Amino acid sequence: MDENILKNLANIQKRIHDACIKAGRNPDEVKLLLATKTVSPQRIEIALHAGYTLIAENKIQELKEKFDGLKDVPHTNHFIGHLQTNKIKDVLKYNVACIQSLDRLDLAEKLHLRLQAVNKTMEVLIQVNTSNEESKFGLNPAQVLAFVQQVAVFKTLKIKGLMTIGLFSNETEKVRICFQLLKNIQQQIIALNIPQVQMHELSMGMSNDLEAAIEEGATIIRVGTAVFGQRFYPDSFYWNENKT
Ligand SMILES: *Cc1c(COP(=O)(O)O)cnc(C)c1O
């Protein structure tokens, strides 16, 4: 399987390129983030050495376990899972550059207080539940504008854009509606001109639907399976654990 990682990466690169050309976009506008849940440090390293250095975990536990194995290979960590407030110290300790899954005011506030105490800042994306599925984390679309305004008050949190998982479906056109909704919310926020709030990033699109996401304006696509192969755990294990 490992020998396929490089081939798979080249394949994804080509899919991104082709989708950008089709959409009249510059391929440099789209960053490829590797979703590395369940993938061993040894296999992640293959991608890092090939120059694919933006990676993300869903669980603090996995971030922790892989930290030593990856610390000598330059890379950037994002966090894309449900973040519990009792794990805030860890997310800071393990060099996460951006939390893509900010979706609760109490989390934002506790993050801010912790960051303030250690004199740091953190990039964040706001996670939106665009598919209206109970099982998914993320804010209800109707709550996002007010939420962004509330979070903007916390000066340590650098809002960079929005993230969504989209509908879990093989019907691309249904998933596309989720991506269009995220873009639409982004435009509404931009129109509010909130001081300190940037809205450049739209993190959306995964192995099966990255083309549609790019056509709808994604700047970060998050790919796991198409690079590292099928995972043993179902995604529900990562997407709705301890949903509160
Ligand atoms: C696993 C995961 C991905 C990647 O999904 P694939 O279908 O394996 O490409 C993207 N985003 C999040 C939040 C994930 O948990």
CSV table of C-alpha atoms and ligand atoms in Angstrom, one decimal:
chain,number,residue,atom,x,y,z
A,1,MET,CA,0.0,0.0,0.0
A,2,ASP,CA,2.8,2.5,0.9
A,3,GLU,CA,4.3,2.5,-2.5
A,4,ASN,CA,0.9,3.8,-3.7
A,5,ILE,CA,1.0,7.0,-1.6
A,6,LEU,CA,3.2,8.9,-4.1
A,7,LYS,CA,1.1,7.7,-7.0
A,8,ASN,CA,-2.1,8.7,-5.3
A,9,LEU,CA,-0.7,12.1,-4.4
A,10,ALA,CA,0.2,12.7,-8.1
A,11,ASN,CA,-3.3,11.6,-9.0
A,12,ILE,CA,-4.9,14.1,-6.6
A,13,GLN,CA,-2.6,16.8,-7.8
A,14,LYS,CA,-3.9,16.2,-11.3
A,15,ARG,CA,-7.5,16.2,-10.2
A,16,ILE,CA,-7.0,19.5,-8.4
A,17,HIS,CA,-5.3,20.9,-11.5
A,18,ASP,CA,-8.0,19.7,-13.9
A,19,ALA,CA,-10.8,21.0,-11.6
A,20,CYS,CA,-9.1,24.4,-11.3
A,21,ILE,CA,-8.7,24.7,-15.1
A,22,LYS,CA,-12.3,23.7,-15.6
A,23,ALA,CA,-13.4,26.3,-13.1
A,24,GLY,CA,-11.2,29.0,-14.5
A,25,ARG,CA,-9.2,29.1,-11.3
A,26,ASN,CA,-5.5,29.2,-10.6
A,27,PRO,CA,-4.3,25.8,-9.1
A,28,ASP,CA,-2.1,27.8,-6.7
A,29,GLU,CA,-5.3,29.0,-4.9
A,30,VAL,CA,-6.1,25.5,-3.7
A,31,LYS,CA,-4.2,23.9,-0.8
A,32,LEU,CA,-4.2,20.2,-0.4
A,33,LEU,CA,-4.5,19.1,3.3
A,34,LEU,CA,-4.0,15.5,4.1
A,35,ALA,CA,-6.4,14.0,6.6
A,36,THR,CA,-4.2,11.6,8.5
A,37,LYS,CA,-6.5,9.9,10.9
A,38,THR,CA,-5.5,6.3,11.5
A,39,VAL,CA,-2.4,6.7,9.3
A,40,SER,CA,1.0,5.8,10.9
A,41,PRO,CA,3.8,8.4,11.1
A,42,GLN,CA,5.9,6.2,8.8
A,43,ARG,CA,3.3,6.5,6.0
A,44,ILE,CA,2.6,10.2,6.7
A,45,GLU,CA,6.3,10.8,6.3
A,46,ILE,CA,6.2,9.6,2.8
A,47,ALA,CA,3.8,12.4,1.9
A,48,LEU,CA,5.8,15.0,3.9
A,49,HIS,CA,9.0,14.1,2.2
A,50,ALA,CA,7.3,14.4,-1.2
A,51,GLY,CA,6.5,18.0,-0.3
A,52,TYR,CA,2.9,17.6,0.9
A,53,THR,CA,3.3,19.2,4.3
A,54,LEU,CA,-0.1,20.4,5.3
A,55,ILE,CA,-1.7,17.6,7.5
A,56,ALA,CA,-4.5,17.4,10.0
A,57,GLU,CA,-5.8,15.1,12.7
A,58,ASN,CA,-9.3,14.7,14.2
A,59,LYS,CA,-8.3,13.5,17.6
A,60,ILE,CA,-5.8,15.0,20.1
A,61,GLN,CA,-4.9,11.5,21.1
A,62,GLU,CA,-3.6,10.7,17.6
A,63,LEU,CA,-1.8,14.1,17.4
A,64,LYS,CA,-0.1,13.2,20.6
A,65,GLU,CA,0.9,9.7,19.6
A,66,LYS,CA,2.4,10.8,16.2
A,67,PHE,CA,4.1,13.9,17.5
A,68,ASP,CA,7.5,12.4,18.2
A,69,GLY,CA,7.6,10.4,15.1
A,70,LEU,CA,7.0,13.5,12.9
A,71,LYS,CA,8.7,16.2,14.8
A,72,ASP,CA,11.9,16.2,12.7
A,73,VAL,CA,10.1,16.4,9.4
A,74,PRO,CA,8.9,19.9,8.7
A,75,HIS,CA,5.1,20.2,8.4
A,76,THR,CA,2.1,22.2,9.4
A,77,ASN,CA,-0.7,20.8,11.6
A,78,HIS,CA,-4.3,21.7,11.4
A,79,PHE,CA,-7.0,20.3,13.6
A,80,ILE,CA,-10.2,19.1,12.0
A,81,GLY,CA,-12.0,17.2,14.7
A,82,HIS,CA,-14.4,17.9,17.5
A,83,LEU,CA,-12.3,19.7,20.1
A,84,GLN,CA,-13.3,19.3,23.8
A,85,THR,CA,-12.4,22.2,26.1
A,86,ASN,CA,-10.4,19.9,28.3
A,87,LYS,CA,-8.0,19.3,25.4
A,88,ILE,CA,-7.2,23.0,24.8
A,89,LYS,CA,-3.8,22.8,26.5
A,90,ASP,CA,-2.8,19.9,24.2
A,91,VAL,CA,-3.9,21.5,21.0
A,92,LEU,CA,-1.5,24.4,21.9
A,93,LYS,CA,1.3,22.0,23.1
A,94,TYR,CA,1.3,20.0,19.9
A,95,ASN,CA,1.8,23.0,17.5
A,96,VAL,CA,-1.5,23.1,15.8
A,97,ALA,CA,-1.4,26.1,13.5
A,98,CYS,CA,-5.1,26.3,12.7
A,99,ILE,CA,-8.2,24.9,14.4
A,100,GLN,CA,-10.7,24.3,11.5
A,101,SER,CA,-13.5,23.1,13.7
A,102,LEU,CA,-14.4,26.0,15.9
A,103,ASP,CA,-18.1,25.7,16.5
A,104,ARG,CA,-19.0,26.7,20.1
A,105,LEU,CA,-18.8,30.0,22.0
A,106,ASP,CA,-17.6,28.3,25.2
A,107,LEU,CA,-14.8,26.7,23.2
A,108,ALA,CA,-13.8,30.0,21.7
A,109,GLU,CA,-13.8,31.7,25.0
A,110,LYS,CA,-11.7,29.1,26.8
A,111,LEU,CA,-9.3,29.0,23.9
A,112,HIS,CA,-8.9,32.7,24.1
A,113,LEU,CA,-8.3,32.7,27.8
A,114,ARG,CA,-5.6,30.0,27.4
A,115,LEU,CA,-4.0,31.8,24.5
A,116,GLN,CA,-3.9,35.0,26.4
A,117,ALA,CA,-2.3,33.4,29.4
A,118,VAL,CA,0.5,32.0,27.2
A,119,ASN,CA,0.7,35.1,25.0
A,120,LYS,CA,-0.1,33.3,21.7
A,121,THR,CA,-2.6,33.6,18.9
A,122,MET,CA,-4.4,30.8,16.9
A,123,GLU,CA,-5.8,30.7,13.4
A,124,VAL,CA,-9.3,29.3,13.3
A,125,LEU,CA,-12.0,28.4,10.8
A,126,ILE,CA,-15.6,28.3,11.8
A,127,GLN,CA,-17.2,24.9,11.2
A,128,VAL,CA,-20.6,25.0,9.6
A,129,ASN,CA,-23.1,22.1,9.5
A,130,THR,CA,-24.2,22.7,5.9
A,131,SER,CA,-26.0,19.4,5.5
A,132,ASN,CA,-28.4,19.8,8.3
A,133,GLU,CA,-27.6,16.3,9.6
A,134,GLU,CA,-28.0,15.8,13.3
A,135,SER,CA,-24.9,13.7,13.5
A,136,LYS,CA,-22.5,16.4,12.3
A,137,PHE,CA,-20.8,19.0,14.3
A,138,GLY,CA,-20.7,22.6,13.3
A,139,LEU,CA,-22.9,25.6,13.6
A,140,ASN,CA,-26.3,25.8,12.1
A,141,PRO,CA,-26.0,28.2,9.1
A,142,ALA,CA,-28.4,30.6,10.6
A,143,GLN,CA,-26.1,31.1,13.6
A,144,VAL,CA,-22.9,31.7,11.8
A,145,LEU,CA,-23.0,35.5,11.3
A,146,ALA,CA,-23.7,36.2,15.0
A,147,PHE,CA,-21.1,33.7,16.0
A,148,VAL,CA,-18.4,35.3,13.9
A,149,GLN,CA,-19.2,38.6,15.4
A,150,GLN,CA,-19.0,37.2,18.9
A,151,VAL,CA,-15.7,35.4,18.3
A,152,ALA,CA,-14.2,38.5,16.6
A,153,VAL,CA,-14.1,40.0,20.0
A,154,PHE,CA,-11.4,37.5,21.2
A,155,LYS,CA,-8.3,39.1,19.8
A,156,THR,CA,-6.1,35.9,20.1
A,157,LEU,CA,-8.3,34.1,17.6
A,158,LYS,CA,-7.5,34.9,14.0
A,159,ILE,CA,-10.6,34.0,12.0
A,160,LYS,CA,-9.5,33.0,8.5
A,161,GLY,CA,-12.6,31.5,7.0
A,162,LEU,CA,-15.1,28.6,7.1
A,163,MET,CA,-15.0,24.8,7.1
A,164,THR,CA,-17.7,22.2,6.3
A,165,ILE,CA,-17.9,18.5,5.9
A,166,GLY,CA,-20.9,18.5,3.5
A,167,LEU,CA,-23.6,15.9,3.0
A,168,PHE,CA,-22.4,12.3,3.2
A,169,SER,CA,-23.7,11.2,-0.2
A,170,ASN,CA,-22.6,9.8,-3.5
A,171,GLU,CA,-24.8,12.3,-5.3
A,172,THR,CA,-22.3,15.1,-6.0
A,173,GLU,CA,-25.0,17.6,-6.9
A,174,LYS,CA,-26.5,17.3,-3.4
A,175,VAL,CA,-23.1,17.8,-1.8
A,176,ARG,CA,-22.5,20.7,-4.1
A,177,ILE,CA,-25.5,22.5,-2.5
A,178,CYS,CA,-23.6,22.3,0.8
A,179,PHE,CA,-20.5,23.9,-0.7
A,180,GLN,CA,-22.6,26.7,-2.3
A,181,LEU,CA,-24.2,27.4,1.1
A,182,LEU,CA,-20.8,27.7,2.7
A,183,LYS,CA,-19.7,30.1,-0.1
A,184,ASN,CA,-22.9,32.1,0.4
A,185,ILE,CA,-22.3,32.5,4.1
A,186,GLN,CA,-18.7,33.5,3.4
A,187,GLN,CA,-20.0,36.3,1.1
A,188,GLN,CA,-22.5,37.5,3.8
A,189,ILE,CA,-19.8,37.7,6.4
A,190,ILE,CA,-17.4,39.6,4.0
A,191,ALA,CA,-20.2,42.1,3.4
A,192,LEU,CA,-20.4,42.8,7.2
A,193,ASN,CA,-16.8,44.0,7.1
A,194,ILE,CA,-16.1,42.9,10.7
A,195,PRO,CA,-12.8,44.3,11.9
A,196,GLN,CA,-10.0,41.6,12.3
A,197,VAL,CA,-12.1,39.0,10.5
A,198,GLN,CA,-10.6,37.5,7.4
A,199,MET,CA,-12.7,35.2,5.2
A,200,HIS,CA,-10.3,34.0,2.5
A,201,GLU,CA,-10.4,30.3,3.4
A,202,LEU,CA,-13.1,27.9,2.4
A,203,SER,CA,-12.1,24.4,3.6
A,204,MET,CA,-14.5,22.0,1.8
A,205,GLY,CA,-14.2,18.9,-0.4
A,206,MET,CA,-12.8,15.5,0.3
A,207,SER,CA,-11.6,12.5,-1.7
A,208,ASN,CA,-15.0,11.9,-3.5
A,209,ASP,CA,-16.1,15.5,-4.1
A,210,LEU,CA,-13.1,17.7,-4.4
A,211,GLU,CA,-13.9,18.7,-8.0
A,212,ALA,CA,-17.3,20.1,-7.0
A,213,ALA,CA,-15.7,21.9,-4.0
A,214,ILE,CA,-13.1,23.5,-6.2
A,215,GLU,CA,-15.8,24.6,-8.7
A,216,GLU,CA,-17.7,26.2,-5.8
A,217,GLY,CA,-14.6,28.1,-4.4
A,218,ALA,CA,-12.7,25.8,-2.0
A,219,THR,CA,-9.3,27.1,-1.0
A,220,ILE,CA,-8.4,24.0,1.2
A,221,ILE,CA,-9.5,20.5,0.3
A,222,ARG,CA,-9.1,17.8,2.9
A,223,VAL,CA,-8.1,14.4,1.5
A,224,GLY,CA,-7.6,11.1,3.3
A,225,THR,CA,-8.8,8.0,1.6
A,226,ALA,CA,-7.7,8.9,-1.9
A,227,VAL,CA,-4.1,9.2,-0.7
A,228,PHE,CA,-3.7,6.7,2.1
A,229,GLY,CA,-6.4,4.1,1.3
A,230,GLN,CA,-9.5,2.9,3.1
A,231,ARG,CA,-9.7,3.4,6.8
A,232,PHE,CA,-10.6,0.7,9.3
A,233,TYR,CA,-12.9,2.9,11.4
A,234,PRO,CA,-16.1,4.4,9.9
A,235,ASP,CA,-16.1,8.2,9.7
A,236,SER,CA,-19.0,8.3,12.2
A,237,PHE,CA,-16.4,7.3,14.8
A,238,TYR,CA,-14.6,10.6,14.1
A,239,TRP,CA,-17.5,12.8,13.2
A,240,ASN,CA,-20.0,12.4,16.0
A,241,GLU,CA,-18.1,11.0,19.0
A,242,ASN,CA,-19.6,12.3,22.3
A,243,LYS,CA,-21.8,14.7,20.5
A,244,THR,CA,-23.2,17.1,23.0
B,1,LIG,C1,-11.4,12.1,7.3
B,1,LIG,C2,-11.8,13.5,7.0
B,1,LIG,C3,-11.5,14.0,5.7
B,1,LIG,C4,-11.0,13.2,4.5
B,1,LIG,O1,-12.0,12.3,4.1
B,1,LIG,P1,-11.7,11.3,2.9
B,1,LIG,O2,-13.0,10.9,2.4
B,1,LIG,O3,-11.0,10.2,3.5
B,1,LIG,O4,-10.9,12.0,1.9
B,1,LIG,C5,-11.9,15.4,5.5
B,1,LIG,N1,-12.4,16.1,6.5
B,1,LIG,C6,-12.6,15.6,7.8
B,1,LIG,C7,-13.1,16.5,8.8
B,1,LIG,C8,-12.3,14.3,8.0
B,1,LIG,O5,-12.5,13.8,9.2
